[in-house]
mmCIF file of C-alpha atoms in Angstrom:
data_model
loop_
_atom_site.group_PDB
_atom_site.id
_atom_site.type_symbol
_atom_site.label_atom_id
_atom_site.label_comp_id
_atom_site.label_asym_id
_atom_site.label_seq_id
_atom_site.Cartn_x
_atom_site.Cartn_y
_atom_site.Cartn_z
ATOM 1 C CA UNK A 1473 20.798 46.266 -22.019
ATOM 2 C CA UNK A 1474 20.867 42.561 -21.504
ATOM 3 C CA UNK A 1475 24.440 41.447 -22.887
ATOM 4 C CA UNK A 1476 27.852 43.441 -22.682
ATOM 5 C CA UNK A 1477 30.219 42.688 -25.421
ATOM 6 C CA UNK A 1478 34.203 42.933 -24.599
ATOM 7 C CA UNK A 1479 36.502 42.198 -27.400
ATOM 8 C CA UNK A 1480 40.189 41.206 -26.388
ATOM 9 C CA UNK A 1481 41.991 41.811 -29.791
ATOM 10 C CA UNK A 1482 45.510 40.688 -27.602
ATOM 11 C CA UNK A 1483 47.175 39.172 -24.714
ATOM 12 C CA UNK A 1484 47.463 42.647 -23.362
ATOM 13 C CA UNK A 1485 43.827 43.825 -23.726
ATOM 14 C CA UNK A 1486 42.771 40.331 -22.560
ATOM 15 C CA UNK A 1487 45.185 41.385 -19.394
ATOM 16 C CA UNK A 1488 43.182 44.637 -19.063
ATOM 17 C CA UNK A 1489 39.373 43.868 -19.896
ATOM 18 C CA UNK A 1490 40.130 41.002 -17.374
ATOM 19 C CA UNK A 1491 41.415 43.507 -14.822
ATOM 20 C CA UNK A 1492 38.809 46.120 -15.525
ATOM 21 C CA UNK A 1493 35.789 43.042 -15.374
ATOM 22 C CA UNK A 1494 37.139 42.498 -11.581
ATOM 23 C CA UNK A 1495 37.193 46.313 -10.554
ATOM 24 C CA UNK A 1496 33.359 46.527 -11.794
ATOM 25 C CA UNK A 1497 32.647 43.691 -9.884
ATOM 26 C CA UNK A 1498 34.200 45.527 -6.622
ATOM 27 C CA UNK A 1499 32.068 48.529 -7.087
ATOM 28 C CA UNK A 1500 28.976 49.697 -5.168
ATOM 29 C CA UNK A 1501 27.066 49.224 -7.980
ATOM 30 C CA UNK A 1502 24.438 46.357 -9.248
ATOM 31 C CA UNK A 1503 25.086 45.859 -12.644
ATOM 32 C CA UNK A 1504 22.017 44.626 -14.510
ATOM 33 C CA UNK A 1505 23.642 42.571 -17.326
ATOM 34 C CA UNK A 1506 22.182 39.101 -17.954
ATOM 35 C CA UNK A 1507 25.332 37.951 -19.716
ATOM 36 C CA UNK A 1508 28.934 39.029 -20.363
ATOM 37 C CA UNK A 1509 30.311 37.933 -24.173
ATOM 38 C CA UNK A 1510 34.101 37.998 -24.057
ATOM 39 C CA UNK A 1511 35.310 37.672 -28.046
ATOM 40 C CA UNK A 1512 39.061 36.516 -28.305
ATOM 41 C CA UNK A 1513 40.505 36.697 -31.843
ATOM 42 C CA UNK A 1514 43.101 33.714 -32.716
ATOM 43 C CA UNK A 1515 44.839 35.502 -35.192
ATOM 44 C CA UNK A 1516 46.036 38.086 -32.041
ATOM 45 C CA UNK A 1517 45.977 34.652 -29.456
ATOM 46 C CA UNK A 1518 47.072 32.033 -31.462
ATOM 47 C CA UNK A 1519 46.768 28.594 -29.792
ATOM 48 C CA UNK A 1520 45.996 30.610 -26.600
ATOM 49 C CA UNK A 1521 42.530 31.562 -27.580
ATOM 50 C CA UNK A 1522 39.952 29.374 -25.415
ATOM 51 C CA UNK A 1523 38.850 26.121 -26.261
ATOM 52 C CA UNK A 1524 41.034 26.041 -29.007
ATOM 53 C CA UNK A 1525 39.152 26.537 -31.807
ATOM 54 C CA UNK A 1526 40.098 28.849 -34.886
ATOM 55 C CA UNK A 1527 37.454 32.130 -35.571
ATOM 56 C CA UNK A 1528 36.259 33.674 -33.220
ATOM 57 C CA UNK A 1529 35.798 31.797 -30.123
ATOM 58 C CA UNK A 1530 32.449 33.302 -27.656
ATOM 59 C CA UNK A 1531 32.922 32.679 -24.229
ATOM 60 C CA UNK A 1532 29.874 33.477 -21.786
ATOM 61 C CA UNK A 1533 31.383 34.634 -18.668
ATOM 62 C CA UNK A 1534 28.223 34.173 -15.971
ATOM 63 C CA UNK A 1535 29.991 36.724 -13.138
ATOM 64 C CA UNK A 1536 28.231 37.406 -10.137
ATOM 65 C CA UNK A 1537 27.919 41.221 -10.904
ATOM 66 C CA UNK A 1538 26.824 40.845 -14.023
ATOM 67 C CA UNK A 1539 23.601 38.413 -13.272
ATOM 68 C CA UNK A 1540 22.030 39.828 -10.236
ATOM 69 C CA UNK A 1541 19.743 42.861 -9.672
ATOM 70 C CA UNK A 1542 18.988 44.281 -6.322
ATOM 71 C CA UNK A 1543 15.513 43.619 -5.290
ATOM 72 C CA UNK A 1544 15.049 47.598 -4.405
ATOM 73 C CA UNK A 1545 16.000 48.361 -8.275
ATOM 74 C CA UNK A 1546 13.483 45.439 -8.949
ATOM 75 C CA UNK A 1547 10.664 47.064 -7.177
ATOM 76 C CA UNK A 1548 11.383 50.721 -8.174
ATOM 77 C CA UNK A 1549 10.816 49.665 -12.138
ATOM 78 C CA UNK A 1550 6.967 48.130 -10.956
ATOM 79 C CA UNK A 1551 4.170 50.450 -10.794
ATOM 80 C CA UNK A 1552 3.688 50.914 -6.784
ATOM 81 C CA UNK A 1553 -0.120 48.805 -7.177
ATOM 82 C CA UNK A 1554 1.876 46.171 -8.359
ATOM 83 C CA UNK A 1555 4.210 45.949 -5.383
ATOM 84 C CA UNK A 1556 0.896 46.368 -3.538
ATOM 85 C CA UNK A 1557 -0.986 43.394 -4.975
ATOM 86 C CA UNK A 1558 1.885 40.700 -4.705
ATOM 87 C CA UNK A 1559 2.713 42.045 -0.955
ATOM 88 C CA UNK A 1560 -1.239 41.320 -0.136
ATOM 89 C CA UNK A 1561 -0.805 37.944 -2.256
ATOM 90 C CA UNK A 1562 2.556 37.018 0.013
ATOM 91 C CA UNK A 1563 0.211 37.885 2.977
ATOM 92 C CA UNK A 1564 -2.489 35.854 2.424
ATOM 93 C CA UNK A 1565 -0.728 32.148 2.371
ATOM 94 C CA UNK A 1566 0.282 33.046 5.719
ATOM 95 C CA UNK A 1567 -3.578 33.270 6.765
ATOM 96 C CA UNK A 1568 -5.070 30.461 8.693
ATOM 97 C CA UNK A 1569 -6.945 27.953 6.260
ATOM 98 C CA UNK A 1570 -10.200 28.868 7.092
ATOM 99 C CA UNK A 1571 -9.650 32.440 6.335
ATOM 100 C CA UNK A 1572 -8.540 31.270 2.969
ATOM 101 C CA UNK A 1573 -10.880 28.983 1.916
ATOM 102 C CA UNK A 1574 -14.006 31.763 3.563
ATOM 103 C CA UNK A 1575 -12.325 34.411 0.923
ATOM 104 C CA UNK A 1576 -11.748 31.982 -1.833
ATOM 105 C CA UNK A 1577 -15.238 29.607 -2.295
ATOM 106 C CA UNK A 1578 -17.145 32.573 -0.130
ATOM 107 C CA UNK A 1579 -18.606 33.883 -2.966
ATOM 108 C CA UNK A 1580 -19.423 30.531 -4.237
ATOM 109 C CA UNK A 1581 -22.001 30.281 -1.858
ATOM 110 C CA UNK A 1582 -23.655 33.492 -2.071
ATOM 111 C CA UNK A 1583 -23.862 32.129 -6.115
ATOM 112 C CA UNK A 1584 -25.732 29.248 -4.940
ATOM 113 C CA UNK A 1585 -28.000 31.414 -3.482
ATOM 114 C CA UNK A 1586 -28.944 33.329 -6.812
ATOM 115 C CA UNK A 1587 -29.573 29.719 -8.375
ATOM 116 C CA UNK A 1588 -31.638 28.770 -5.895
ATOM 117 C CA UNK A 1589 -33.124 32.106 -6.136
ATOM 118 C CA UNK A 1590 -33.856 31.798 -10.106
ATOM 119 C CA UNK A 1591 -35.382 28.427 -9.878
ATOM 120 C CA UNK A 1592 -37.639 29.832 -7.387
ATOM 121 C CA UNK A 1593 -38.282 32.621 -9.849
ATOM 122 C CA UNK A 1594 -38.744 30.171 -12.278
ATOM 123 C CA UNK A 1595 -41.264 28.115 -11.027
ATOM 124 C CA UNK A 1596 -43.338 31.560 -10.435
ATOM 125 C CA UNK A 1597 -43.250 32.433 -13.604
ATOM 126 C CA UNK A 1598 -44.398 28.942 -15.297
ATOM 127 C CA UNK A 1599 -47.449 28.981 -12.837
ATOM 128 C CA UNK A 1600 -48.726 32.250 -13.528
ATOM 129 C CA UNK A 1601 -47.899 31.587 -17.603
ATOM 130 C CA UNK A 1602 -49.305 27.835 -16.871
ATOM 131 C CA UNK A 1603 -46.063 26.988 -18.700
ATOM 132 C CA UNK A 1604 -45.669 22.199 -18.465
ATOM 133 C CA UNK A 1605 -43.084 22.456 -21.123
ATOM 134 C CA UNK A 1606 -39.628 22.670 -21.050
ATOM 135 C CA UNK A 1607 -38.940 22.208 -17.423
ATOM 136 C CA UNK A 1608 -35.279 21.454 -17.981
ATOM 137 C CA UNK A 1609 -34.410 23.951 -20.987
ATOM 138 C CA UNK A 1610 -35.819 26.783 -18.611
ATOM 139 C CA UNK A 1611 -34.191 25.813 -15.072
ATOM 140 C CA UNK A 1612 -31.032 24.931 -16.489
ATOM 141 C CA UNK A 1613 -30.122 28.601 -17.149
ATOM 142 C CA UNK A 1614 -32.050 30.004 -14.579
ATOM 143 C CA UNK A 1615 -29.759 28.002 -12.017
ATOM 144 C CA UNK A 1616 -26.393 28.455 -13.906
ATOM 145 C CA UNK A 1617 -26.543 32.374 -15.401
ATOM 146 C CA UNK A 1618 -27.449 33.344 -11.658
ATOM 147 C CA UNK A 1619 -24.653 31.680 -10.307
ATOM 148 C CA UNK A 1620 -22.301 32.463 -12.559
ATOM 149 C CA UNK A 1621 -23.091 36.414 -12.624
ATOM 150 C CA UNK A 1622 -23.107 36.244 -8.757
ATOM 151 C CA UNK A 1623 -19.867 35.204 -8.696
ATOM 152 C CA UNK A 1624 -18.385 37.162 -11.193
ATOM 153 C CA UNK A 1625 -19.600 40.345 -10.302
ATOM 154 C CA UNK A 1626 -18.926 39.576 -6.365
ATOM 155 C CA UNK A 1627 -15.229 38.334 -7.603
ATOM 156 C CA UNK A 1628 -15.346 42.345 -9.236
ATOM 157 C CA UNK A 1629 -16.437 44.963 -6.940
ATOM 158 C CA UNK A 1630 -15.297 42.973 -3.669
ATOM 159 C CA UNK A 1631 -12.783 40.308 -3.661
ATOM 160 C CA UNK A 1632 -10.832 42.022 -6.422
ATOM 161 C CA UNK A 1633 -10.736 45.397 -4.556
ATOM 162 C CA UNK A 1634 -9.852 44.283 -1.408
ATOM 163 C CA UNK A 1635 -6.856 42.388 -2.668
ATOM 164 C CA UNK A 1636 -5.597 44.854 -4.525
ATOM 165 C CA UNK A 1637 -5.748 47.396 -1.664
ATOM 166 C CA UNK A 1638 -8.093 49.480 -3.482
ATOM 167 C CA UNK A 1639 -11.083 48.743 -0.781
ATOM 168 C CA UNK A 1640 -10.663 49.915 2.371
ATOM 169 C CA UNK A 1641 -13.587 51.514 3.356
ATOM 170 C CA UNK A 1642 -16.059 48.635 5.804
ATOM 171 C CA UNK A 1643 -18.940 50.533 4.732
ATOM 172 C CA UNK A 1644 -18.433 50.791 0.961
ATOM 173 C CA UNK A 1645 -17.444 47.216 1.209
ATOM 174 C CA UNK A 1646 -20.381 45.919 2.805
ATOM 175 C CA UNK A 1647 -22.712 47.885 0.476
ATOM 176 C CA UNK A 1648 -20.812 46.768 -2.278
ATOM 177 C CA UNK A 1649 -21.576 43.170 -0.432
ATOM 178 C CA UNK A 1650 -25.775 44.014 -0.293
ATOM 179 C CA UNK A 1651 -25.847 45.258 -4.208
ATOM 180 C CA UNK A 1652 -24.093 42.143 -5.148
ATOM 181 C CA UNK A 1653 -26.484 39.771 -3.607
ATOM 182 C CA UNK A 1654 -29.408 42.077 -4.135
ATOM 183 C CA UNK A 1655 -29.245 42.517 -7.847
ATOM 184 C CA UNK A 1656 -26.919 39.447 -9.244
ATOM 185 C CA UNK A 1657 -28.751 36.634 -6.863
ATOM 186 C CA UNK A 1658 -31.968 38.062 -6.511
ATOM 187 C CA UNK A 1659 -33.256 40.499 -9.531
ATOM 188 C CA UNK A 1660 -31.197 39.269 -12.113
ATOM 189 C CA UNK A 1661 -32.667 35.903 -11.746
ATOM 190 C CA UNK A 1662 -36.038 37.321 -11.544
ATOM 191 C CA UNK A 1663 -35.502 39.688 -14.559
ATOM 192 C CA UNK A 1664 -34.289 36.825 -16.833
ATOM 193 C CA UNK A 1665 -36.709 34.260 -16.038
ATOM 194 C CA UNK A 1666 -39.480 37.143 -17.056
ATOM 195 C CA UNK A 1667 -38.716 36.271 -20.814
ATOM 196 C CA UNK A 1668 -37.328 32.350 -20.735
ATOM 197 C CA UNK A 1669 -41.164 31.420 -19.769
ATOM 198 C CA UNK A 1670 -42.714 34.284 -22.107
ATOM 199 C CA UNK A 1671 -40.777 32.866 -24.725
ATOM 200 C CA UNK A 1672 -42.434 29.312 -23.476
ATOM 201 C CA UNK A 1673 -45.748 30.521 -23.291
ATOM 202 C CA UNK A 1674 -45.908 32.140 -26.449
ATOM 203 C CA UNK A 1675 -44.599 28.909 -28.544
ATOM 204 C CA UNK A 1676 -47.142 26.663 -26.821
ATOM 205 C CA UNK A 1677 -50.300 29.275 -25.915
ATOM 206 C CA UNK A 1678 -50.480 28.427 -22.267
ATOM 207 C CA UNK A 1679 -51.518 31.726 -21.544
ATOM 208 C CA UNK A 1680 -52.886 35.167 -23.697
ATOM 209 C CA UNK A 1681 -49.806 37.020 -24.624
ATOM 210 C CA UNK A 1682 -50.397 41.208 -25.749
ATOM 211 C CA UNK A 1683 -50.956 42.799 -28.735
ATOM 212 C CA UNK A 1684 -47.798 44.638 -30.095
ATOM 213 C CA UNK A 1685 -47.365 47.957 -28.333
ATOM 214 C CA UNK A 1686 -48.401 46.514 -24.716
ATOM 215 C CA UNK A 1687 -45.158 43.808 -24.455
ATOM 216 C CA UNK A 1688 -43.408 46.091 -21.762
ATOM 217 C CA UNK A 1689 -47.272 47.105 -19.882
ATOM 218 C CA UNK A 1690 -47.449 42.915 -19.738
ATOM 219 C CA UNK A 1691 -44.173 42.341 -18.130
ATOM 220 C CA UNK A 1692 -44.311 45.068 -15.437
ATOM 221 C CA UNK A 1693 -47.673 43.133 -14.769
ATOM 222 C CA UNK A 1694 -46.763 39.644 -14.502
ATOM 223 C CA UNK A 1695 -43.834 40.730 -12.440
ATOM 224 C CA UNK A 1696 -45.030 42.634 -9.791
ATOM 225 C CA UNK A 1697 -46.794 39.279 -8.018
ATOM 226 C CA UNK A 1698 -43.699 37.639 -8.352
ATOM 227 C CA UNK A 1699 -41.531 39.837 -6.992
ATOM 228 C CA UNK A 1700 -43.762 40.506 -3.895
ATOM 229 C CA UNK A 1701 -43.368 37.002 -3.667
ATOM 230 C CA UNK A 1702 -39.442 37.205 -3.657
ATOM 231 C CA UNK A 1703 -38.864 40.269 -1.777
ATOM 232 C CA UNK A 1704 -37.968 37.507 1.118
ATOM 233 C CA UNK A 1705 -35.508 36.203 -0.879
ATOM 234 C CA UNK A 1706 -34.022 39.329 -2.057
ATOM 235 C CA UNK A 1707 -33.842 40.623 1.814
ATOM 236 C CA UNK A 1708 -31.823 37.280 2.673
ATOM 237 C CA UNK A 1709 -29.458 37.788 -0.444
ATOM 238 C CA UNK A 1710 -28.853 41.173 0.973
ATOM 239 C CA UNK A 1711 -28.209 40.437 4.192
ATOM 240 C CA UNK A 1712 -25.937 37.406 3.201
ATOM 241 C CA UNK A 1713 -23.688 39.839 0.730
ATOM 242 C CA UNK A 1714 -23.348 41.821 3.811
ATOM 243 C CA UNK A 1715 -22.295 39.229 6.281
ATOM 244 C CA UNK A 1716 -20.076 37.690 3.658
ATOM 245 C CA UNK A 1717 -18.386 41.433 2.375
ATOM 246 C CA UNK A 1718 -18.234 42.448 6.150
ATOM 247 C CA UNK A 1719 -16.238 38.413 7.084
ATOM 248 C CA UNK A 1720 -14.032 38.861 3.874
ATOM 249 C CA UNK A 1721 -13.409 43.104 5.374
ATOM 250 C CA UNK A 1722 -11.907 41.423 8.397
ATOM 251 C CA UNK A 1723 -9.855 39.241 6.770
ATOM 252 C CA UNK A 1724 -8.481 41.920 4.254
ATOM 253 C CA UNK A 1725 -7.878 43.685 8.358
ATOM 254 C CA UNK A 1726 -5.372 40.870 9.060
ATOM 255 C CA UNK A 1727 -3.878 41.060 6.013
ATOM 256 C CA UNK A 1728 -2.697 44.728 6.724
ATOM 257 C CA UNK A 1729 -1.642 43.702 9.986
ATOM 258 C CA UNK A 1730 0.545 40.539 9.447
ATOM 259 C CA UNK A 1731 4.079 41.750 8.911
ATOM 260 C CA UNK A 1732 6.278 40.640 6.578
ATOM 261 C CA UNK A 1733 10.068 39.801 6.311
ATOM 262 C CA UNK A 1734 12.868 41.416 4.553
ATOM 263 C CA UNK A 1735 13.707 38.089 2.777
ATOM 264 C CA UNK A 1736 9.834 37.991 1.772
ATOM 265 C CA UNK A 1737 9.954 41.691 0.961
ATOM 266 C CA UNK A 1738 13.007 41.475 -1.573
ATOM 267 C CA UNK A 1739 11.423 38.233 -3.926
ATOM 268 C CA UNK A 1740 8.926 40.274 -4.498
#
């Protein structure tokens, strides 16, 4: 209930609603009224009643007991992952800068890594198809998708986790770190340049594309070269989710341990 309504229909019950407003205020309690409405009637108040208008005259009595809510009250209404999430979030502007900036553009860089990874895919694939054409309609999504995907799904299964306290496992997280970069910045890439430059070849003939039937027997074969040629780069986007999951692990570490005031504690 947001509002409580008093009605003084006389100088005596104005007397007494005043007298019983003050004793609520004295109590042990925390009443959670935004707003107090105090209706005086002129025909009971005359010229008394406030402001001295005729009707019915609404006066908005802001008291101190009936605006405030204790902060324990506050918290015991949120679900207890809530509480969890903003105590991380009040934790983690009192981090040093660069562990802040490492946990915010981190994954930023790990997304550069699948763009460079699907240009690199790219180019493969337009040698093997013998693919001139289109040079910027094909690299411009095999640059942004990557990166974009990498980031997301990073932003998902790690970052995401960890701040919500859901993640506290090193080894989970740094698995979680290797499957990122393995399969959003290194297969993905690979995977979706496969049909950008089949698509190519196919419009211009570059190259001999299969009879219907043998479309999926043609793909597996045109891939396997290429992604001999990338298992380097897949084995460096691995090892890079890893060092980046394991880096944003110890950070989520000194969240847990930074301890946090009562004032802090109660606006949250």
């Amino acid at each position: 209930m947001d509002t409580l309504h008093i009605i003084s229909d006389g100088p005596i019950t104005q007397h007494h609603n005043k007298t019983n407003c003050y004793l609520m205020s004295q109590l042990p309690f925390t009443w959670c009224f935004k707003n107090v409405t105090w209706n005086f009637s002129e025909k009971t108040h005359g010229k008394g009643a406030p402001d001295g208008v005729g009707g019915m005259a609404d006066v908005h009595i802001h008291a101190g007991y009936a605006q405030k809510m204790s902060a324990q009250e506050d918290v015991e209404t949120r679900s207890p992952k809530s509480v969890v999430i903003d105590l991380l979030l009040t934790k983690f502007e009192r981090l040093p800068d660069i562990d802040k900036k490492l946990f915010t553009y981190g994954p930023l860089y790990l997304g550069f890594n699948g763009a460079f990874a699907g240009l690199i895919a790219n180019s493969f694939f337009r040698r093997l198809l013998n693919v001139t054409q289109g040079r910027f309609t094909s690299g411009l999504p095999m640059a942004v998708l990557p990166f974009l995907t990498t980031v997301a799904l990073y932003h998902s299964v790690v970052s995401k986790p960890l701040l919500s306290g859901d993640l506290d496992c090193p080894s989970s997280t740094q698995a979680r770190g290797a499957l990122v970069g393995v399969l959003g910045g290194g297969v993905y890439p690979i995977l979706l340049a496969l049909p950008v430059n089949a698509g190519l070849a196919s419009r211009y003939s570059t190259a001999a594309m299969p009879e219907k039937g043998k479309v999926l027997q043609f793909m597996v074969q045109i891939s396997k070269p290429v992604f001999r040629k990338m298992a380097i780069v897949l084995v460096l986007q691995a090892f890079f989710g890893i060092y980046l999951s394991t880096r944003h692990f110890a950070i989520y570490m000194k969240l847990r341990e930074i301890s946090v005031s009562d004032s802090e504690t109660e606006d949250l």
